[in-house]
CSV table of C-alpha atoms in Angstrom, one decimal:
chain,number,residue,atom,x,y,z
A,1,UNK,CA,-26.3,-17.1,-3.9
A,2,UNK,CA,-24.1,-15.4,-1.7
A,3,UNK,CA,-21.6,-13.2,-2.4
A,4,UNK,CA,-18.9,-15.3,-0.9
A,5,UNK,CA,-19.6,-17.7,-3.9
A,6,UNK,CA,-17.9,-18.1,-7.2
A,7,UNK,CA,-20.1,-17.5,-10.3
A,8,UNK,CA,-19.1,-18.3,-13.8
A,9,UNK,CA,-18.5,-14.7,-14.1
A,10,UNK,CA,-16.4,-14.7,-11.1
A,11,UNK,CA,-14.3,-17.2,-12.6
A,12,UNK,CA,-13.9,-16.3,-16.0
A,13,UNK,CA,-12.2,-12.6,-14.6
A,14,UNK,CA,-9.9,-15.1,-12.1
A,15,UNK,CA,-9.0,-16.9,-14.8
A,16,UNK,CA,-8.4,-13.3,-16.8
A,17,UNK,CA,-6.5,-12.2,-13.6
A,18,UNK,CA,-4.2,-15.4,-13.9
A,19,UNK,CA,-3.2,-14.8,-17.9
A,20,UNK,CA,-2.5,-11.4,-17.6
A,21,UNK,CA,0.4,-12.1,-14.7
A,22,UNK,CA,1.2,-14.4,-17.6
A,23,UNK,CA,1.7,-12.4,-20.0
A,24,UNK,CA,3.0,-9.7,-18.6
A,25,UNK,CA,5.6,-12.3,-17.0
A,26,UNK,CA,6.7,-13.3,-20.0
A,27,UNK,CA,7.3,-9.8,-21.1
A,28,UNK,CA,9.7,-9.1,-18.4
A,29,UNK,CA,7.4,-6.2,-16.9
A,30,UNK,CA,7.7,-7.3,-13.2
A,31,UNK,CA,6.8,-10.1,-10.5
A,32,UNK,CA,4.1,-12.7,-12.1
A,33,UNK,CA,1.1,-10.9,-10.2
A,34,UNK,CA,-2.0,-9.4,-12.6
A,35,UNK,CA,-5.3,-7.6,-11.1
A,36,UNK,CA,-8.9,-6.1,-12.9
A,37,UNK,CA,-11.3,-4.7,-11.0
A,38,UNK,CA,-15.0,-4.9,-12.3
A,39,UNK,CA,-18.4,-3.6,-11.5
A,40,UNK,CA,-21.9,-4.3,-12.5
A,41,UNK,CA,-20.1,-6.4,-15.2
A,42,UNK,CA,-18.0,-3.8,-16.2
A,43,UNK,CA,-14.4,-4.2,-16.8
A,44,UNK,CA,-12.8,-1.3,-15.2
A,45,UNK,CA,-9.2,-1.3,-14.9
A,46,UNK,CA,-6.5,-3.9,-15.5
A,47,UNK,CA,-3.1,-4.0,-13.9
A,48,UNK,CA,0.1,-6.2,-13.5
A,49,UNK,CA,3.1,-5.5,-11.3
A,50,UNK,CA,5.9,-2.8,-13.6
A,51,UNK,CA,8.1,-2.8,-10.0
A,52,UNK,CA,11.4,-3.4,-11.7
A,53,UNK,CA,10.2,-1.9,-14.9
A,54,UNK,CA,8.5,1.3,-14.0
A,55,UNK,CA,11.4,1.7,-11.1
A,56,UNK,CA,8.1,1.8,-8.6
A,57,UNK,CA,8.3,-0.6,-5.5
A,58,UNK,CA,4.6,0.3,-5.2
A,59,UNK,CA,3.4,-1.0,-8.6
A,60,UNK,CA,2.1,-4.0,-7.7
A,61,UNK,CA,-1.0,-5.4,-10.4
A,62,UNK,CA,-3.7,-4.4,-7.6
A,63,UNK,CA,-2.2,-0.9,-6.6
A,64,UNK,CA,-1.6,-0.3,-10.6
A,65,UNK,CA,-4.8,-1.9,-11.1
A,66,UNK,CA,-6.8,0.3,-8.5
A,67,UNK,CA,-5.2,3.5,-9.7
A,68,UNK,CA,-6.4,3.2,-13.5
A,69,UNK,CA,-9.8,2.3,-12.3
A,70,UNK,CA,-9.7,5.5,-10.0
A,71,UNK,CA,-8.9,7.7,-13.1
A,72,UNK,CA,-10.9,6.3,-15.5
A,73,UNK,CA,-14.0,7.1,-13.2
A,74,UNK,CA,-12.3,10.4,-12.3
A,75,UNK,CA,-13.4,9.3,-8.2
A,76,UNK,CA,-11.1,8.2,-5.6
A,77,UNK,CA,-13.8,5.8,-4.2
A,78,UNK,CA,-14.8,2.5,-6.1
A,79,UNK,CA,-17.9,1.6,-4.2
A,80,UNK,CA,-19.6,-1.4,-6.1
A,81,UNK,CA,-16.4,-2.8,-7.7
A,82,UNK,CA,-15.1,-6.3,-7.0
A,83,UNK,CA,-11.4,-6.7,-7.4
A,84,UNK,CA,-10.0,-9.9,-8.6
A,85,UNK,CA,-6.3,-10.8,-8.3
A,86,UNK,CA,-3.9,-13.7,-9.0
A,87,UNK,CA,-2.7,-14.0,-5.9
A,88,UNK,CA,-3.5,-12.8,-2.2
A,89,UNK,CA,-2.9,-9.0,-1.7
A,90,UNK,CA,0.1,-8.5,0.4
A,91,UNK,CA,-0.5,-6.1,2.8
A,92,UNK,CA,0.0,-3.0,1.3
A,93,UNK,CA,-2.3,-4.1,-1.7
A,94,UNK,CA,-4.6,-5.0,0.8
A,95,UNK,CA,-4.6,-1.7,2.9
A,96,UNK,CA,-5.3,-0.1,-1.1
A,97,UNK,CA,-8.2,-2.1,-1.7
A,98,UNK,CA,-9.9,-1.0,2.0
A,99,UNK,CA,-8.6,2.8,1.3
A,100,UNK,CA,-10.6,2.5,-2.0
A,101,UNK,CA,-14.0,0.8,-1.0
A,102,UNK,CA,-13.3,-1.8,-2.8
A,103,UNK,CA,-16.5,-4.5,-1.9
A,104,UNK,CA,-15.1,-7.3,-2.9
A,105,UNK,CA,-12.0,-9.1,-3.2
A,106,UNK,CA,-11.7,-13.1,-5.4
A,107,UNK,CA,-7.9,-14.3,-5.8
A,108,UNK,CA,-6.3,-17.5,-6.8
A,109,UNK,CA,-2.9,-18.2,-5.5
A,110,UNK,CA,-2.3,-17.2,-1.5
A,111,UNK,CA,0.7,-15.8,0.8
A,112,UNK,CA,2.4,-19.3,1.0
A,113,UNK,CA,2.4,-19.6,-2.8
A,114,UNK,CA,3.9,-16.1,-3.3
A,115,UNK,CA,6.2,-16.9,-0.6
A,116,UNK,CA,7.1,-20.1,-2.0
A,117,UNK,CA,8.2,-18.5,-5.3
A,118,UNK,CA,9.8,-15.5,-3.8
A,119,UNK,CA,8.4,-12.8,-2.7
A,120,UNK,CA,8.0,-11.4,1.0
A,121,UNK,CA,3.9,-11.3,1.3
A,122,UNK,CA,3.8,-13.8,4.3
A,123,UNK,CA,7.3,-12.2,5.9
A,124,UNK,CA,5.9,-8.8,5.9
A,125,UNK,CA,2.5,-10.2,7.5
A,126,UNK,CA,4.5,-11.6,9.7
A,127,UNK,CA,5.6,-8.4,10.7
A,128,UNK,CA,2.6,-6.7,11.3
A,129,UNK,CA,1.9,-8.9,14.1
A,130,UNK,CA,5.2,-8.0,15.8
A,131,UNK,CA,5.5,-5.1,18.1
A,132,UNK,CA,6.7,-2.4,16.5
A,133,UNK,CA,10.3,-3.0,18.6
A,134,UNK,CA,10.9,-6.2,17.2
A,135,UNK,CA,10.8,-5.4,13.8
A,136,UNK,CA,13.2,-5.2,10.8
A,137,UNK,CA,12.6,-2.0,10.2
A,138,UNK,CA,13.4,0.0,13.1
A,139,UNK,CA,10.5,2.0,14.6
A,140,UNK,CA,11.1,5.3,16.5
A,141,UNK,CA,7.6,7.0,17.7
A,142,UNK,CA,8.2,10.7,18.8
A,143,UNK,CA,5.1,12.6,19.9
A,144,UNK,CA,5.0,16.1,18.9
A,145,UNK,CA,2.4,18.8,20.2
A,146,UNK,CA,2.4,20.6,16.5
A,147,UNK,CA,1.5,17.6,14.7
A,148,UNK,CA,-1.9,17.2,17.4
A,149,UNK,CA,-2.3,20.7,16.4
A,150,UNK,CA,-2.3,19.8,12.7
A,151,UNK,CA,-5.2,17.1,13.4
A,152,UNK,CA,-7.3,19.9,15.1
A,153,UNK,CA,-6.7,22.1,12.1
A,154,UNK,CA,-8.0,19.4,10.0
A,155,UNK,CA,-10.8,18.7,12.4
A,156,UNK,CA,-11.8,22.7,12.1
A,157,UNK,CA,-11.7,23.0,8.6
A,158,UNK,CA,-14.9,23.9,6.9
A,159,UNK,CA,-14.2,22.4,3.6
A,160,UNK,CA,-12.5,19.0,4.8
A,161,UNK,CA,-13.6,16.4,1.9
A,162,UNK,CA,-13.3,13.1,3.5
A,163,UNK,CA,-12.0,10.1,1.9
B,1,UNK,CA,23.4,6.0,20.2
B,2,UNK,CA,21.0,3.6,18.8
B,3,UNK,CA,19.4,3.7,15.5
B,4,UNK,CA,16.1,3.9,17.4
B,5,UNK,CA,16.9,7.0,19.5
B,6,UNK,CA,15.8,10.3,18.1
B,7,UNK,CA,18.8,12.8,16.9
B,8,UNK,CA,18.6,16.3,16.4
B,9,UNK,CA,18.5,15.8,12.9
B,10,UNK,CA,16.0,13.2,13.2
B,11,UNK,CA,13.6,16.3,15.1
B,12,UNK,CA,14.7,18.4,12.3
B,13,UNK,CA,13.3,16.1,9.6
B,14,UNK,CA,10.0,15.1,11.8
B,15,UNK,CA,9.5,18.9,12.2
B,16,UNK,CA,9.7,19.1,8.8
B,17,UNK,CA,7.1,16.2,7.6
B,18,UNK,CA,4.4,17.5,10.5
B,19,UNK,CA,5.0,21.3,7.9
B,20,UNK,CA,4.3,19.6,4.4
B,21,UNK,CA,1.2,18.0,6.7
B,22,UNK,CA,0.1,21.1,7.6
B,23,UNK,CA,0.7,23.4,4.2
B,24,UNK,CA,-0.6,20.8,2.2
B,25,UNK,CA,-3.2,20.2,4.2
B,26,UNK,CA,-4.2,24.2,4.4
B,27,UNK,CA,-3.7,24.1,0.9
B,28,UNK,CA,-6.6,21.5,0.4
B,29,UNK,CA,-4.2,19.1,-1.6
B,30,UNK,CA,-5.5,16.1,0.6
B,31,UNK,CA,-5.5,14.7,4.1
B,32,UNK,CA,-3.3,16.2,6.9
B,33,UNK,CA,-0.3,13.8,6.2
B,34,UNK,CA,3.3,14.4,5.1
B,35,UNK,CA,6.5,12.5,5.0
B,36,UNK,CA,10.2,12.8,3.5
B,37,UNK,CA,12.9,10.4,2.5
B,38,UNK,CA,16.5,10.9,3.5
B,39,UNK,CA,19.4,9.0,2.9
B,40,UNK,CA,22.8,9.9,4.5
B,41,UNK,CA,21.7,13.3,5.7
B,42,UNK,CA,20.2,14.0,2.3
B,43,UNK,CA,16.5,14.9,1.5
B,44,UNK,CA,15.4,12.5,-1.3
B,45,UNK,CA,12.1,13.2,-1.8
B,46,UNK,CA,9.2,14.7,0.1
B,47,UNK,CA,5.7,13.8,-0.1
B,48,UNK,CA,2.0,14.8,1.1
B,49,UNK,CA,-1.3,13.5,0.7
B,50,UNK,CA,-2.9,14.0,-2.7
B,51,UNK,CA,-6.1,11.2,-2.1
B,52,UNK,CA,-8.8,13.7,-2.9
B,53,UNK,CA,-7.0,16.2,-5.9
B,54,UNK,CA,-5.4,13.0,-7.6
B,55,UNK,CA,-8.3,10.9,-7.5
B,56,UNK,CA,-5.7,8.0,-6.5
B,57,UNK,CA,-6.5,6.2,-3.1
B,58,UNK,CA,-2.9,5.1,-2.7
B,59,UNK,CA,-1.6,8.6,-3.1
B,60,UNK,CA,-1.0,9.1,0.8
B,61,UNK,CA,2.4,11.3,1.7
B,62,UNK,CA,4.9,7.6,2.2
B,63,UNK,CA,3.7,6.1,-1.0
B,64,UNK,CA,3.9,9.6,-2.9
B,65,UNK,CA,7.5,10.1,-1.2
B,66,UNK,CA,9.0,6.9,-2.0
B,67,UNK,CA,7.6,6.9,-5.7
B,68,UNK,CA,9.4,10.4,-6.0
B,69,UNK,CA,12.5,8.7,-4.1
B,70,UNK,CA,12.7,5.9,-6.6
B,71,UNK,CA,12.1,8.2,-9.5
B,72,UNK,CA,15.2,10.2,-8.1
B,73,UNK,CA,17.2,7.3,-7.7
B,74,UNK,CA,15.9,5.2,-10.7
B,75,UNK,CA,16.1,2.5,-8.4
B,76,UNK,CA,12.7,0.0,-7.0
B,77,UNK,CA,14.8,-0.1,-3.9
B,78,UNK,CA,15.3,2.7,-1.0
B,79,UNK,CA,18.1,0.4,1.0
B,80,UNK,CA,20.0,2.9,3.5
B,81,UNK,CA,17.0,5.3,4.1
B,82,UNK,CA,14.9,6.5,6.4
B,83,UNK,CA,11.2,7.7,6.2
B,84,UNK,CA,10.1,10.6,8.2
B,85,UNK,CA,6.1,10.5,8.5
B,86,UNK,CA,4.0,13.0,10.2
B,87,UNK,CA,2.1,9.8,11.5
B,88,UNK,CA,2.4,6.4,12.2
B,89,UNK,CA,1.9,4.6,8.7
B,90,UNK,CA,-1.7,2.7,7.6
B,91,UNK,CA,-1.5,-0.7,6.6
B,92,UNK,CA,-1.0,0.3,2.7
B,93,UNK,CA,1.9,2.8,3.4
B,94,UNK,CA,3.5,0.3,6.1
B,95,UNK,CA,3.8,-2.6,3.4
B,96,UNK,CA,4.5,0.0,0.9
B,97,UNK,CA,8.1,0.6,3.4
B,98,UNK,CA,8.8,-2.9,3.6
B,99,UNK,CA,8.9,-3.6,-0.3
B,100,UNK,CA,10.8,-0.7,-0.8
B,101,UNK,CA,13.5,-1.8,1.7
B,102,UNK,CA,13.6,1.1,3.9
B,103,UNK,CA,15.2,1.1,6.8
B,104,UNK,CA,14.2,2.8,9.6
B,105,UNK,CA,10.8,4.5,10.5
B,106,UNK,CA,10.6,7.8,12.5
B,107,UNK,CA,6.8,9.4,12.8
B,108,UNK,CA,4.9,11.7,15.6
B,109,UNK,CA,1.2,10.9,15.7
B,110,UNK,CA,-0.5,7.3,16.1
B,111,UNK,CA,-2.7,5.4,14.3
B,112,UNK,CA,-5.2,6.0,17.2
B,113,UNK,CA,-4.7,10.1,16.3
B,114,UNK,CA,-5.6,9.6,12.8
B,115,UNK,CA,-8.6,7.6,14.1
B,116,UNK,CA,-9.2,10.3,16.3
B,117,UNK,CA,-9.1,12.8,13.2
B,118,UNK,CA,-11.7,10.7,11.4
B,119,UNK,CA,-9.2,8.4,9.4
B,120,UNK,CA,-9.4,4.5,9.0
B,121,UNK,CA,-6.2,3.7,9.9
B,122,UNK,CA,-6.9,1.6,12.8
B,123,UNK,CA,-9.9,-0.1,11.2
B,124,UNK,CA,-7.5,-1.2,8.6
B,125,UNK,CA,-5.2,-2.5,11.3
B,126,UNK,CA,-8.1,-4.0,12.9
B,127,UNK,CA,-9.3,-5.7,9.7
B,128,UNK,CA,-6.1,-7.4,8.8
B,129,UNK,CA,-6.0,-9.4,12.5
B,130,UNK,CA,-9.8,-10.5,11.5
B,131,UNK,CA,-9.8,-13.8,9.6
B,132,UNK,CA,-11.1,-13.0,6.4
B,133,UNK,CA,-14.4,-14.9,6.3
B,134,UNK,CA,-15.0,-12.1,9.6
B,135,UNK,CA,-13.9,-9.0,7.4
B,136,UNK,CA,-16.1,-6.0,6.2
B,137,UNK,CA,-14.4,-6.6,2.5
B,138,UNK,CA,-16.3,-9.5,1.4
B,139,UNK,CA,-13.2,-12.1,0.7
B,140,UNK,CA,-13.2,-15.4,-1.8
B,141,UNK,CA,-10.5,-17.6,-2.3
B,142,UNK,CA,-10.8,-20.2,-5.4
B,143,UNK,CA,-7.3,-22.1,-5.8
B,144,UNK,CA,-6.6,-22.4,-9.8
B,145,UNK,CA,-3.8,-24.6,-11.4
B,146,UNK,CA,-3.0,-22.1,-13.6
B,147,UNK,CA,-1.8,-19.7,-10.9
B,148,UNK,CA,0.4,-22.6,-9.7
B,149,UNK,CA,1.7,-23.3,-13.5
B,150,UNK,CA,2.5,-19.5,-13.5
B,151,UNK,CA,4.5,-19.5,-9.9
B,152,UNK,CA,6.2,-22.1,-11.4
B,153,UNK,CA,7.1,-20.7,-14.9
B,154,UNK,CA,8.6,-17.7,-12.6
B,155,UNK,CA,11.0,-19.8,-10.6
B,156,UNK,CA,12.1,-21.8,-14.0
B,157,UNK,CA,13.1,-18.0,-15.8
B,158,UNK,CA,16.3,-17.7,-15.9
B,159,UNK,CA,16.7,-13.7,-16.1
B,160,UNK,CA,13.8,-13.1,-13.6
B,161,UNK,CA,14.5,-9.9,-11.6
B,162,UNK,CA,13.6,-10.4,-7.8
B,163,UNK,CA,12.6,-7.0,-5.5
């Protein structure tokens, strides 16, 4: 079996994904998005996306999700976890999941669904692969000596903890 | 002028995001990364890379400075702002900008400066243009009908709340 394959496990925490964008839905706490991340069998963490409820346009189930896994281990690393999600990470839930070592990612719905009910996932893709002058959001890059001074500082400091 | 030519207030607020880099950093709060929020020549929030003290992989110096902003605000959206970042923004912080409907983007290092300063940044970047059967995050996708009942409960509520 490789890992690239679902197992019954793998599917009954998809399927636990899917009913917690449900509920929370339902609720009114946000988008209909829901995340848990689980390792060695564990549950971990469970999130669902609180954006227009916690006032947070990063609170998106994998980002909430990720963080309350984070503190319940007290790490900022999550080697060993799998994270499983209703939908496709948009990009910035995908750019959490590499910045946490996540290993591996299972998710139901994709960008064209969440685009088709709404949401911006496969518009701000999209982006990415624009130069950065053709973008919505304007871009301006301006060089400045002291900030290449602040990565050497970084890169000379003794007690540097990598992350 | 054009929105994507740099002012002297726009050097004043860059200035400003490369010091909260560099305190923080000396500080040992986190990476060597700060950013601030301003809206009509105000500073709404100010931000700096917490990663390794939170023990929250999404705590980089944009996230954390448009969570405060919102907070400020009590609003999920940052409309009419710009971010100031002492770098160009990863993946995660980049999305992160997009859903909170910033819009306009000034920052002074690169992505291949934070590379150079032992950061993932353009790994990340790299990653994303992989397809995702080629990427070092081991990636499953397993369509359910439930997710596609749930998109379409979301579209059929009446007082759903887009962002």
């Amino acid at each position: 079996m490789t890992k690239r394959s679902m197992t019954v496990d793998d599917h009954r925490f998809l399927m636990n994904a899917v009913n917690i964008a449900r509920v929370h839905m339902e609720r009114g706490h946000g988008g209909p998005f829901g995340a848990l991340i689980v390792k060695d069998g564990i549950l971990l963490a469970e999130g669902w996306n609180e954006v227009t409820t916690a006032n947070d346009p990063t609170a998106h189930a994998e980002v909430v999700a990720i963080r309350r896994a984070c503190a319940s281990l007290g790490s900022f690393s999550l080697t060993g976890t799998t994270i499983y999600a209703s939908c496709e990470p948009c990009p910035m839930c995908l750019g959490a999941i590499y910045w946490a070592h996540i290993d591996r990612l299972v998710f139901a719905g994709n960008k064209a669904d969440a685009a088709a009910a709404g949401f911006d996932d496969a518009f701000i893709y999209e982006e990415f692969e624009r130069d950065a002058a053709k973008r919505r959001l304007v871009t301006v890059h301006s060089p400045l000596i002291e900030m290449d001074a602040v990565f050497s500082a970084w890169l000379a400091k003794t007690d540097r903890k990598p992350y």
